[in-house]
Amino acid sequence: NAGVMQNPRHLVRRRGQEARLRCSPMKGHSHVYWYRQLPEEGLKFMVYLQKENIIDESGMPKERFSAEFPKEGPSILRIQQVVRGDSAAYFCASLELGHPKETQYFGPGTRLLVL
Amino acid sequence: SQQGEEDPQALSIQEGENATMNCSYKTSINNLQWYRQNSGRGLVHLILIRSNEREKHSGRLRVTLDTSKKSSSLLITASRAADTASYFCALNGQNFVFGPGTRLSVLP
């Protein structure tokens, strides 16, 4: 059973470009979380998705950021018109609900660098 | 805020010593989880303790939860250099909320 996969692992963009980060959850998992982590800091919740449904996007910036989790394919975190402050590590985690399996399984992260 | 607050922010100990990290929070939770992160990599789940549990063990790890004080502790016994990492508590209530972490350094 493959773990959570994220790609690319590293992404370099110039200011104003778009960044697309992909996350494939563990097999059988239908819930995905996205987090952002700045150096030396903890993870900040961004969005919680179920297939074809956004459950909680309270951590998403109001502009330039969007996320989706289609019926088929990976979850996508999209950042339009990137700025230097978007440079961070972005982690996704997948979740299998149900007692006692409420553990999040994390991907290796995508490190975004905005020049 | 539901955010967990770990302390200390950083901890440096000698190999073989015990390491204790604490997590405090402010709202009600369903469970509290501890995760480990090595050098900016993905987090690895260590242990989950439910709100109706007071203590759990897993190998060299011992977690306690005091819901009246809204606090949890993670104890790593007989630490090893390989335990060097950042440790985060995560509150599972309305959503998952991570604390800022404790950076543990175990010196050989």
PDB file of C-alpha atoms in Angstrom, chain B:
ATOM      1  CA  SER B   1      -7.846  29.599  19.938  1.00  0.00           C
ATOM      2  CA  GLN B   2      -7.767  25.824  19.726  1.00  0.00           C
ATOM      3  CA  GLN B   3      -4.085  25.811  18.860  1.00  0.00           C
ATOM      4  CA  GLY B   4      -1.869  23.571  20.915  1.00  0.00           C
ATOM      5  CA  GLU B   5       1.129  25.142  22.549  1.00  0.00           C
ATOM      6  CA  GLU B   6       4.131  22.914  23.119  1.00  0.00           C
ATOM      7  CA  ASP B   7       6.828  23.602  25.620  1.00  0.00           C
ATOM      8  CA  PRO B   8       9.688  23.771  25.718  1.00  0.00           C
ATOM      9  CA  GLN B   9      10.292  25.175  22.249  1.00  0.00           C
ATOM     10  CA  ALA B  10      13.662  23.459  22.195  1.00  0.00           C
ATOM     11  CA  LEU B  11      15.195  20.727  24.326  1.00  0.00           C
ATOM     12  CA  SER B  12      18.720  19.380  24.327  1.00  0.00           C
ATOM     13  CA  ILE B  13      19.622  16.243  26.274  1.00  0.00           C
ATOM     14  CA  GLN B  14      22.255  13.532  26.405  1.00  0.00           C
ATOM     15  CA  GLU B  15      21.697  10.098  24.964  1.00  0.00           C
ATOM     16  CA  GLY B  16      20.117   7.814  27.539  1.00  0.00           C
ATOM     17  CA  GLU B  17      18.247  10.593  29.327  1.00  0.00           C
ATOM     18  CA  ASN B  18      14.484  10.996  29.253  1.00  0.00           C
ATOM     19  CA  ALA B  19      12.831  13.775  27.285  1.00  0.00           C
ATOM     20  CA  THR B  20       9.508  15.303  28.300  1.00  0.00           C
ATOM     21  CA  MET B  21       7.490  17.612  26.105  1.00  0.00           C
ATOM     22  CA  ASN B  22       4.215  19.252  27.024  1.00  0.00           C
ATOM     23  CA  CYS B  23       1.230  20.440  25.058  1.00  0.00           C
ATOM     24  CA  SER B  24      -1.516  22.723  26.350  1.00  0.00           C
ATOM     25  CA  TYR B  25      -4.733  23.686  24.604  1.00  0.00           C
ATOM     26  CA  LYS B  26      -7.839  25.716  25.198  1.00  0.00           C
ATOM     27  CA  THR B  27     -10.905  24.011  23.737  1.00  0.00           C
ATOM     28  CA  SER B  28     -12.514  20.589  23.869  1.00  0.00           C
ATOM     29  CA  ILE B  29     -11.039  17.791  21.798  1.00  0.00           C
ATOM     30  CA  ASN B  30     -11.985  14.315  20.591  1.00  0.00           C
ATOM     31  CA  ASN B  31      -8.414  13.136  20.761  1.00  0.00           C
ATOM     32  CA  LEU B  32      -4.869  14.430  20.845  1.00  0.00           C
ATOM     33  CA  GLN B  33      -2.082  13.089  18.681  1.00  0.00           C
ATOM     34  CA  TRP B  34       1.681  13.416  18.703  1.00  0.00           C
ATOM     35  CA  TYR B  35       3.717  13.538  15.524  1.00  0.00           C
ATOM     36  CA  ARG B  36       7.402  13.609  14.735  1.00  0.00           C
ATOM     37  CA  GLN B  37       9.125  15.446  11.902  1.00  0.00           C
ATOM     38  CA  ASN B  38      12.695  14.952  10.785  1.00  0.00           C
ATOM     39  CA  SER B  39      14.461  17.881   9.095  1.00  0.00           C
ATOM     40  CA  GLY B  40      11.431  19.399   7.360  1.00  0.00           C
ATOM     41  CA  ARG B  41      10.171  16.102   5.994  1.00  0.00           C
ATOM     42  CA  GLY B  42       6.614  14.825   6.299  1.00  0.00           C
ATOM     43  CA  LEU B  43       5.211  14.149   9.719  1.00  0.00           C
ATOM     44  CA  VAL B  44       5.035  10.673  11.137  1.00  0.00           C
ATOM     45  CA  HIS B  45       2.249   9.726  13.509  1.00  0.00           C
ATOM     46  CA  LEU B  46       3.504   8.510  16.887  1.00  0.00           C
ATOM     47  CA  ILE B  47       0.552   7.998  19.177  1.00  0.00           C
ATOM     48  CA  LEU B  48      -3.103   8.958  19.626  1.00  0.00           C
ATOM     49  CA  ILE B  49      -4.817   9.401  22.974  1.00  0.00           C
ATOM     50  CA  ARG B  50      -8.564   9.823  23.233  1.00  0.00           C
ATOM     51  CA  SER B  51     -10.276  12.318  25.472  1.00  0.00           C
ATOM     52  CA  ASN B  52     -11.475   9.538  27.784  1.00  0.00           C
ATOM     53  CA  GLU B  53      -7.988   8.079  28.198  1.00  0.00           C
ATOM     54  CA  ARG B  54      -5.389   9.245  30.688  1.00  0.00           C
ATOM     55  CA  GLU B  55      -2.235   7.436  29.612  1.00  0.00           C
ATOM     56  CA  LYS B  56      -0.936   5.394  26.676  1.00  0.00           C
ATOM     57  CA  HIS B  57       2.317   3.637  25.955  1.00  0.00           C
ATOM     58  CA  SER B  58       4.051   2.727  22.747  1.00  0.00           C
ATOM     59  CA  GLY B  59       7.557   1.348  23.019  1.00  0.00           C
ATOM     60  CA  ARG B  60       9.707   4.048  24.612  1.00  0.00           C
ATOM     61  CA  LEU B  61       6.905   6.581  24.345  1.00  0.00           C
ATOM     62  CA  ARG B  62       4.468   7.450  27.096  1.00  0.00           C
ATOM     63  CA  VAL B  63       1.686   9.969  26.587  1.00  0.00           C
ATOM     64  CA  THR B  64      -0.559  11.397  29.280  1.00  0.00           C
ATOM     65  CA  LEU B  65      -3.660  13.493  28.914  1.00  0.00           C
ATOM     66  CA  ASP B  66      -5.289  15.652  31.577  1.00  0.00           C
ATOM     67  CA  THR B  67      -8.512  17.049  30.146  1.00  0.00           C
ATOM     68  CA  SER B  68      -9.228  19.044  33.306  1.00  0.00           C
ATOM     69  CA  LYS B  69      -5.975  20.944  32.821  1.00  0.00           C
ATOM     70  CA  LYS B  70      -6.210  20.732  29.034  1.00  0.00           C
ATOM     71  CA  SER B  71      -2.679  19.440  28.776  1.00  0.00           C
ATOM     72  CA  SER B  72      -0.774  16.454  27.474  1.00  0.00           C
ATOM     73  CA  SER B  73       2.787  15.287  27.852  1.00  0.00           C
ATOM     74  CA  LEU B  74       5.015  13.109  25.697  1.00  0.00           C
ATOM     75  CA  LEU B  75       7.807  11.244  27.446  1.00  0.00           C
ATOM     76  CA  ILE B  76      10.575   9.559  25.489  1.00  0.00           C
ATOM     77  CA  THR B  77      12.582   7.260  27.712  1.00  0.00           C
ATOM     78  CA  ALA B  78      16.206   6.249  27.213  1.00  0.00           C
ATOM     79  CA  SER B  79      16.610   8.684  24.344  1.00  0.00           C
ATOM     80  CA  ARG B  80      18.811   7.991  21.348  1.00  0.00           C
ATOM     81  CA  ALA B  81      20.549  10.288  18.885  1.00  0.00           C
ATOM     82  CA  ALA B  82      18.041   9.083  16.276  1.00  0.00           C
ATOM     83  CA  ASP B  83      15.235  10.647  18.342  1.00  0.00           C
ATOM     84  CA  THR B  84      16.520  14.078  17.310  1.00  0.00           C
ATOM     85  CA  ALA B  85      13.558  15.686  15.543  1.00  0.00           C
ATOM     86  CA  SER B  86      10.712  18.126  16.005  1.00  0.00           C
ATOM     87  CA  TYR B  87       7.694  16.853  17.887  1.00  0.00           C
ATOM     88  CA  PHE B  88       4.219  18.268  17.393  1.00  0.00           C
ATOM     89  CA  CYS B  89       0.976  17.772  19.211  1.00  0.00           C
ATOM     90  CA  ALA B  90      -2.167  17.878  17.091  1.00  0.00           C
ATOM     91  CA  LEU B  91      -5.601  18.567  18.468  1.00  0.00           C
ATOM     92  CA  ASN B  92      -8.461  16.694  16.846  1.00  0.00           C
ATOM     93  CA  GLY B  93     -11.580  18.622  17.667  1.00  0.00           C
ATOM     94  CA  GLN B  94     -13.546  20.543  15.129  1.00  0.00           C
ATOM     95  CA  ASN B  95     -10.489  20.218  12.926  1.00  0.00           C
ATOM     96  CA  PHE B  96      -6.856  19.204  13.135  1.00  0.00           C
ATOM     97  CA  VAL B  97      -4.727  21.919  14.724  1.00  0.00           C
ATOM     98  CA  PHE B  98      -0.978  21.571  15.180  1.00  0.00           C
ATOM     99  CA  GLY B  99       1.146  23.309  17.762  1.00  0.00           C
ATOM    100  CA  PRO B 100       4.436  25.039  16.880  1.00  0.00           C
ATOM    101  CA  GLY B 101       6.471  22.047  18.003  1.00  0.00           C
ATOM    102  CA  THR B 102       9.347  21.168  20.295  1.00  0.00           C
ATOM    103  CA  ARG B 103      12.756  20.733  18.685  1.00  0.00           C
ATOM    104  CA  LEU B 104      14.544  17.894  20.473  1.00  0.00           C
ATOM    105  CA  SER B 105      18.279  17.378  20.149  1.00  0.00           C
ATOM    106  CA  VAL B 106      19.746  14.203  21.596  1.00  0.00           C
ATOM    107  CA  LEU B 107      23.499  14.464  21.893  1.00  0.00           C
ATOM    108  CA  PRO B 108      25.613  11.296  21.605  1.00  0.00           C
TER     109      PRO B 108
END
